Tab-separated table of C-alpha atoms in Angstrom:
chain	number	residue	atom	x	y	z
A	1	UNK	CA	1.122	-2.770	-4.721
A	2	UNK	CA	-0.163	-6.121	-6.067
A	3	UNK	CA	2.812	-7.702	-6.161
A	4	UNK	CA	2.893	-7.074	-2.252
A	5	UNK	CA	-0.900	-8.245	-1.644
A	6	UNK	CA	-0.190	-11.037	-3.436
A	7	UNK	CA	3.461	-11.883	-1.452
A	8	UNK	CA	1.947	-11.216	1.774
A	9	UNK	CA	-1.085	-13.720	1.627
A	10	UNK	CA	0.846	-16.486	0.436
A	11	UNK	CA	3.961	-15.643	2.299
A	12	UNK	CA	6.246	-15.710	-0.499
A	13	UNK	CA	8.899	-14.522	1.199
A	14	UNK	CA	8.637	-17.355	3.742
A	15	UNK	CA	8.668	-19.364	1.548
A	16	UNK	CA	11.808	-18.310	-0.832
A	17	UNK	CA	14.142	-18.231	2.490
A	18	UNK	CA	12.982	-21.764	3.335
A	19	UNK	CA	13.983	-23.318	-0.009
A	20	UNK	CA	17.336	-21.495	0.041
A	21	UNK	CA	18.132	-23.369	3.213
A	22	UNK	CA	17.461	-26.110	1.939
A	23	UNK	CA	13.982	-26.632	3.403
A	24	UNK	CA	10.643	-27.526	1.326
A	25	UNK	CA	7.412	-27.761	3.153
A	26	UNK	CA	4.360	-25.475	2.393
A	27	UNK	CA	3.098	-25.836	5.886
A	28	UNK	CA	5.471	-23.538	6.912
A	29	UNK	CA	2.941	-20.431	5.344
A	30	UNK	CA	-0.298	-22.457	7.528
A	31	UNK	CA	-2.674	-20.297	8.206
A	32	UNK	CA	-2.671	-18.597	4.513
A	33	UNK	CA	-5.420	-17.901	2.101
A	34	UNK	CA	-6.764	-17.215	-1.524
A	35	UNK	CA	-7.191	-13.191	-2.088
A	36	UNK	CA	-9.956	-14.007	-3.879
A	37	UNK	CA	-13.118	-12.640	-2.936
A	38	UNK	CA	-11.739	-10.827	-0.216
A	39	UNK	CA	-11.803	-7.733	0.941
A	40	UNK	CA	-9.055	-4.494	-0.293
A	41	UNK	CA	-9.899	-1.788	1.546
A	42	UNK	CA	-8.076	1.392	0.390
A	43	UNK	CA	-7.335	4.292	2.512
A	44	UNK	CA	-7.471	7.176	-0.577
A	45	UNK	CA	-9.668	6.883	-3.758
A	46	UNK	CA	-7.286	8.806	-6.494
A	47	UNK	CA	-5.489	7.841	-9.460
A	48	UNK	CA	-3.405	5.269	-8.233
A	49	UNK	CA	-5.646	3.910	-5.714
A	50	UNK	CA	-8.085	3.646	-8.878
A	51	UNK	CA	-5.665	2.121	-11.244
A	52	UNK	CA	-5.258	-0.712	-8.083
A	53	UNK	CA	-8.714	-1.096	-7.860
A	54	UNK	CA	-8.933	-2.325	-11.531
A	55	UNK	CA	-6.016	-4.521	-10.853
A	56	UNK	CA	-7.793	-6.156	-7.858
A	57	UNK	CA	-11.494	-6.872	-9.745
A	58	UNK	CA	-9.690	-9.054	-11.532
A	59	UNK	CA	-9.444	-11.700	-8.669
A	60	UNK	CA	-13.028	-11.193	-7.661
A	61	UNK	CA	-11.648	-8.619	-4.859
A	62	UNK	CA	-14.647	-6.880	-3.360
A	63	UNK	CA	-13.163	-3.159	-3.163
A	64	UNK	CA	-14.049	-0.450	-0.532
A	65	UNK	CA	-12.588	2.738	0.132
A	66	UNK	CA	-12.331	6.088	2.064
A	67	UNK	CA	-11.434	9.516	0.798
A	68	UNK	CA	-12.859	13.134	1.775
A	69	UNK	CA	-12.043	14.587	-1.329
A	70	UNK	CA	-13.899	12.500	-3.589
A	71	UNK	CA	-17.724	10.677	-4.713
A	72	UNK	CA	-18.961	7.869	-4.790
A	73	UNK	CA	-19.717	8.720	-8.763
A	74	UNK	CA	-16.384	9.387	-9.808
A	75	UNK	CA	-15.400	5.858	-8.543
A	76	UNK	CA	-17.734	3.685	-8.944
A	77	UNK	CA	-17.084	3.231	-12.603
A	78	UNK	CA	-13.851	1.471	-10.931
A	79	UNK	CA	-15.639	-0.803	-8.740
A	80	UNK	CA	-15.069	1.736	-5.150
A	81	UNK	CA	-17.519	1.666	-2.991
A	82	UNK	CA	-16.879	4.654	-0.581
A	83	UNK	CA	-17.469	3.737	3.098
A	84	UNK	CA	-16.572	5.749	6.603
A	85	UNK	CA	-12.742	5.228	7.198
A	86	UNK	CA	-13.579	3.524	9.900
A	87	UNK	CA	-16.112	0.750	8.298
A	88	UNK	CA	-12.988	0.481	5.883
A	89	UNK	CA	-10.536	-0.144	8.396
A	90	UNK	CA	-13.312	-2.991	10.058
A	91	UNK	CA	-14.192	-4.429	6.820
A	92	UNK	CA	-10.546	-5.096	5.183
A	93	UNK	CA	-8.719	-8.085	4.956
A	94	UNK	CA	-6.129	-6.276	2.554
A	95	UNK	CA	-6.096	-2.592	3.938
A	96	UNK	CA	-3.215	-0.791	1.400
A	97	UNK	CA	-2.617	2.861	2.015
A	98	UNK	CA	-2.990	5.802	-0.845
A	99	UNK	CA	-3.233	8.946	0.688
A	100	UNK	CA	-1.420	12.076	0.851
A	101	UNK	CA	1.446	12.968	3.355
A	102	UNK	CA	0.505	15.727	5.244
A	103	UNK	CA	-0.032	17.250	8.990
A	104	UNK	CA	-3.660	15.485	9.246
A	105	UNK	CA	-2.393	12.263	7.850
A	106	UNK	CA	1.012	11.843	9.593
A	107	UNK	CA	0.572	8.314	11.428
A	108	UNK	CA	-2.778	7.777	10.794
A	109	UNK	CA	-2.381	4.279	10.717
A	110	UNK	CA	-1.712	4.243	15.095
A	111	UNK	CA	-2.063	2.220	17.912
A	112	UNK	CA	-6.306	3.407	17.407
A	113	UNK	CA	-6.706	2.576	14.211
A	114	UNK	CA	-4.797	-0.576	13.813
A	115	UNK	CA	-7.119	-1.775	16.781
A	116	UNK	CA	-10.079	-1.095	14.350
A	117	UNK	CA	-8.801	-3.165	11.859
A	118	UNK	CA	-10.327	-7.006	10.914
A	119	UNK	CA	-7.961	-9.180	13.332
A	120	UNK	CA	-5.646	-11.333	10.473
A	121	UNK	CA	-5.820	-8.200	8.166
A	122	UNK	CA	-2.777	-6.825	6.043
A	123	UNK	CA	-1.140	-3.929	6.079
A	124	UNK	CA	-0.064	-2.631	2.658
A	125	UNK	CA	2.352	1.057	2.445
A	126	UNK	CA	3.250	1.976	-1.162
A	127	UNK	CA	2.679	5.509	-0.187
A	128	UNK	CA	4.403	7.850	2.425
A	129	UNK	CA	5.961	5.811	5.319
A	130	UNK	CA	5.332	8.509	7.602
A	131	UNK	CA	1.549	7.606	7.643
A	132	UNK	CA	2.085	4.650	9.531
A	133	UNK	CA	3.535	5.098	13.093
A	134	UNK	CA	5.804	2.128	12.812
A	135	UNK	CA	5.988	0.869	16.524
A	136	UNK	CA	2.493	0.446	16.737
A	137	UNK	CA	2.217	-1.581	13.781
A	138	UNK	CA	5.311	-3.804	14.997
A	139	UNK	CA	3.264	-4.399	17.771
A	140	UNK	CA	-0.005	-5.256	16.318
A	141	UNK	CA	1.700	-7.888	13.664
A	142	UNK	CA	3.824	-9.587	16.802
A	143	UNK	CA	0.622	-9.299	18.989
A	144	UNK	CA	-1.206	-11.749	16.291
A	145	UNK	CA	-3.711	-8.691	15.885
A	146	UNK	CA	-2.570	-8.621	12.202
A	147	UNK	CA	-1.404	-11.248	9.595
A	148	UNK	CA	1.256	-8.994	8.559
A	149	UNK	CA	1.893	-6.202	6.344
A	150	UNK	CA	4.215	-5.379	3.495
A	151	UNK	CA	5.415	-1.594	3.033
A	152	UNK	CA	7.473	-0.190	-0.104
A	153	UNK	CA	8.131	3.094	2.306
A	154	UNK	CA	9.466	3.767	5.839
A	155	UNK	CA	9.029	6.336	8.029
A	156	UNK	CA	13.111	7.301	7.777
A	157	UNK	CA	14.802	6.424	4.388
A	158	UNK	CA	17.463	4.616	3.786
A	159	UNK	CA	16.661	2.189	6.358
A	160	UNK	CA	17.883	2.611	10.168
A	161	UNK	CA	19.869	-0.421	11.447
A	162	UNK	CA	17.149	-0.522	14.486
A	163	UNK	CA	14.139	0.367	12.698
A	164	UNK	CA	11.036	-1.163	13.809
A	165	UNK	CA	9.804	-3.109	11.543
A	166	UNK	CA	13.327	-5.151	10.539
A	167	UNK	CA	14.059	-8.268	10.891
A	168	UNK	CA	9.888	-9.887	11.070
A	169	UNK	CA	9.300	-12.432	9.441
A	170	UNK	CA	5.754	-11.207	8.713
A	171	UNK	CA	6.375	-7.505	7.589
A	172	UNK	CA	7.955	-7.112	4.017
A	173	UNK	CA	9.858	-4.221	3.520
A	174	UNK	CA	11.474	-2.948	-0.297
A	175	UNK	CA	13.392	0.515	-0.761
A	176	UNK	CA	10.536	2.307	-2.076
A	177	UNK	CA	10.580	1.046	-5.534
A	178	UNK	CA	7.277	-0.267	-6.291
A	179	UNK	CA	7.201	2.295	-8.813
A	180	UNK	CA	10.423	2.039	-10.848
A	181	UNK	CA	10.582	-0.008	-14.167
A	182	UNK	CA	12.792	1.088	-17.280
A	183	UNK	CA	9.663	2.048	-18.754
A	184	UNK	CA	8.565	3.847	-16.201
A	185	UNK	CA	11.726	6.051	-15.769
A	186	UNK	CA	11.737	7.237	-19.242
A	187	UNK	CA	7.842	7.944	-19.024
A	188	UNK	CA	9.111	10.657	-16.060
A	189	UNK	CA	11.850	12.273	-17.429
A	190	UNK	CA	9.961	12.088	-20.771
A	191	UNK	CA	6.949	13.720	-18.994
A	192	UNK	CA	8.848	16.039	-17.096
A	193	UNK	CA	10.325	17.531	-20.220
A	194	UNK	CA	7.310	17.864	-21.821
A	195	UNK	CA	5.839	19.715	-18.898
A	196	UNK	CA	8.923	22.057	-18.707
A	197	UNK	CA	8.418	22.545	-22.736
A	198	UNK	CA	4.706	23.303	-22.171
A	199	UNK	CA	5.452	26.051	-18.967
A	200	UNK	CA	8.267	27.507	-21.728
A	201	UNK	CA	5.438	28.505	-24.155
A	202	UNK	CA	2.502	29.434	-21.887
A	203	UNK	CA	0.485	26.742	-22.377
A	204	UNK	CA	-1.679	24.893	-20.265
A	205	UNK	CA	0.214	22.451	-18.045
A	206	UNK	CA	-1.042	18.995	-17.334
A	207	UNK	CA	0.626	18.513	-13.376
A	208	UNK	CA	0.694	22.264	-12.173
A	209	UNK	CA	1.578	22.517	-8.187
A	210	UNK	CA	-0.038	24.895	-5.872
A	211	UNK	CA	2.211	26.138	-3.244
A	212	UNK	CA	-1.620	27.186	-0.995
């Protein structure tokens, strides 16, 4: 998820097509700013969400967040300072999405809601694609309403030939792989075997799923 904050406020990948044309002229990026001491709003407060939020202090970020399900004490220690969703959406100039998929959050981010946001804001999706109603967000980065965004996760997977969100310059898309790494492969199947090993002999497990 930082990697995409960080390519979407200086426009990296502006920038890398220019040069491989040929081209070389920073201007191209104009108007584009430093992250830090600006705002990362972040819609979801759990682990990962927290594990961003450490990421983020370390540019100065002032970090705000929304999530029903938790307190302000069990974040704070990771510099979260719980706000109304929609104060969060208002307040953002880096709004980056870590909630749950489910039948309250499906397209949360809408035509309402992406009004509320700071105008020059930035979108960030590194967690379901179907909480972001795609059109509507096409049409608040080409409207000017929005800087841009930069989503790791679409709304239909592999990618549709006339999806939305292809071919602007402004929106980054990747195929949902912010979280693969070597490393972090053999963590999961490591983990997963470990879990399996644990359910095998009764004891307690570490990620048990409720089917409620």
């Amino acid at each position: 998820m930082i990697l995409l904050l960080l390519a979407s406020a200086k426009k990296f990948c502006v920038l890398e097509r220019m040069v491989q044309r040929g081209e070389w002229d920073y201007a191209i990026t104009k108007p584009s700013d430093t992250i830090h001491g600006k705002t990362l709003g972040l819609v979801g407060c759990g682990n990962i969400a927290r594990a961003v939020a450490r990421k983020a202090k370390v540019f100065d970020m002032d970090i705000i967040g929304c999530d029903p399900g938790v307190t302000e004490q069990e974040v704070a220690k990771y510099g979260i300072h719980l706000l109304p969703q929609e104060k969060v959406l208002q307040d953002s100039d880096f709004l980056s999405l870590h909630a749950p998929l489910n039948r309250y959050t499906k397209h949360m981010i809408n035509r309402e809601t992406l009004s509320q946001m700071k105008p020059g804001a930035i979108l960030i999706n590194t967690a379901r694609g179907p909480l972001v109603d795609e059109q509507a967000l096409r049409e608040a980065v080409l409207s000017g309403h929005l800087a841009g965004a930069a989503l790791d996760v679409l709304n239909e997977e592999p990618v549709r030939p006339d999806a939305p969100l292809l071919g602007q310059e402004q929106i980054i898309l990747t195929p949902h792989c912010a979280w693969y790494s070597e490393t972090a492969m053999h963590t999961l199947l490591k983990s997963a075997a470990e879990e399996v090993v644990r359910a095998l002999r009764g004891e307690p497990l570490f990620h048990p799923v409720s089917h409620n």
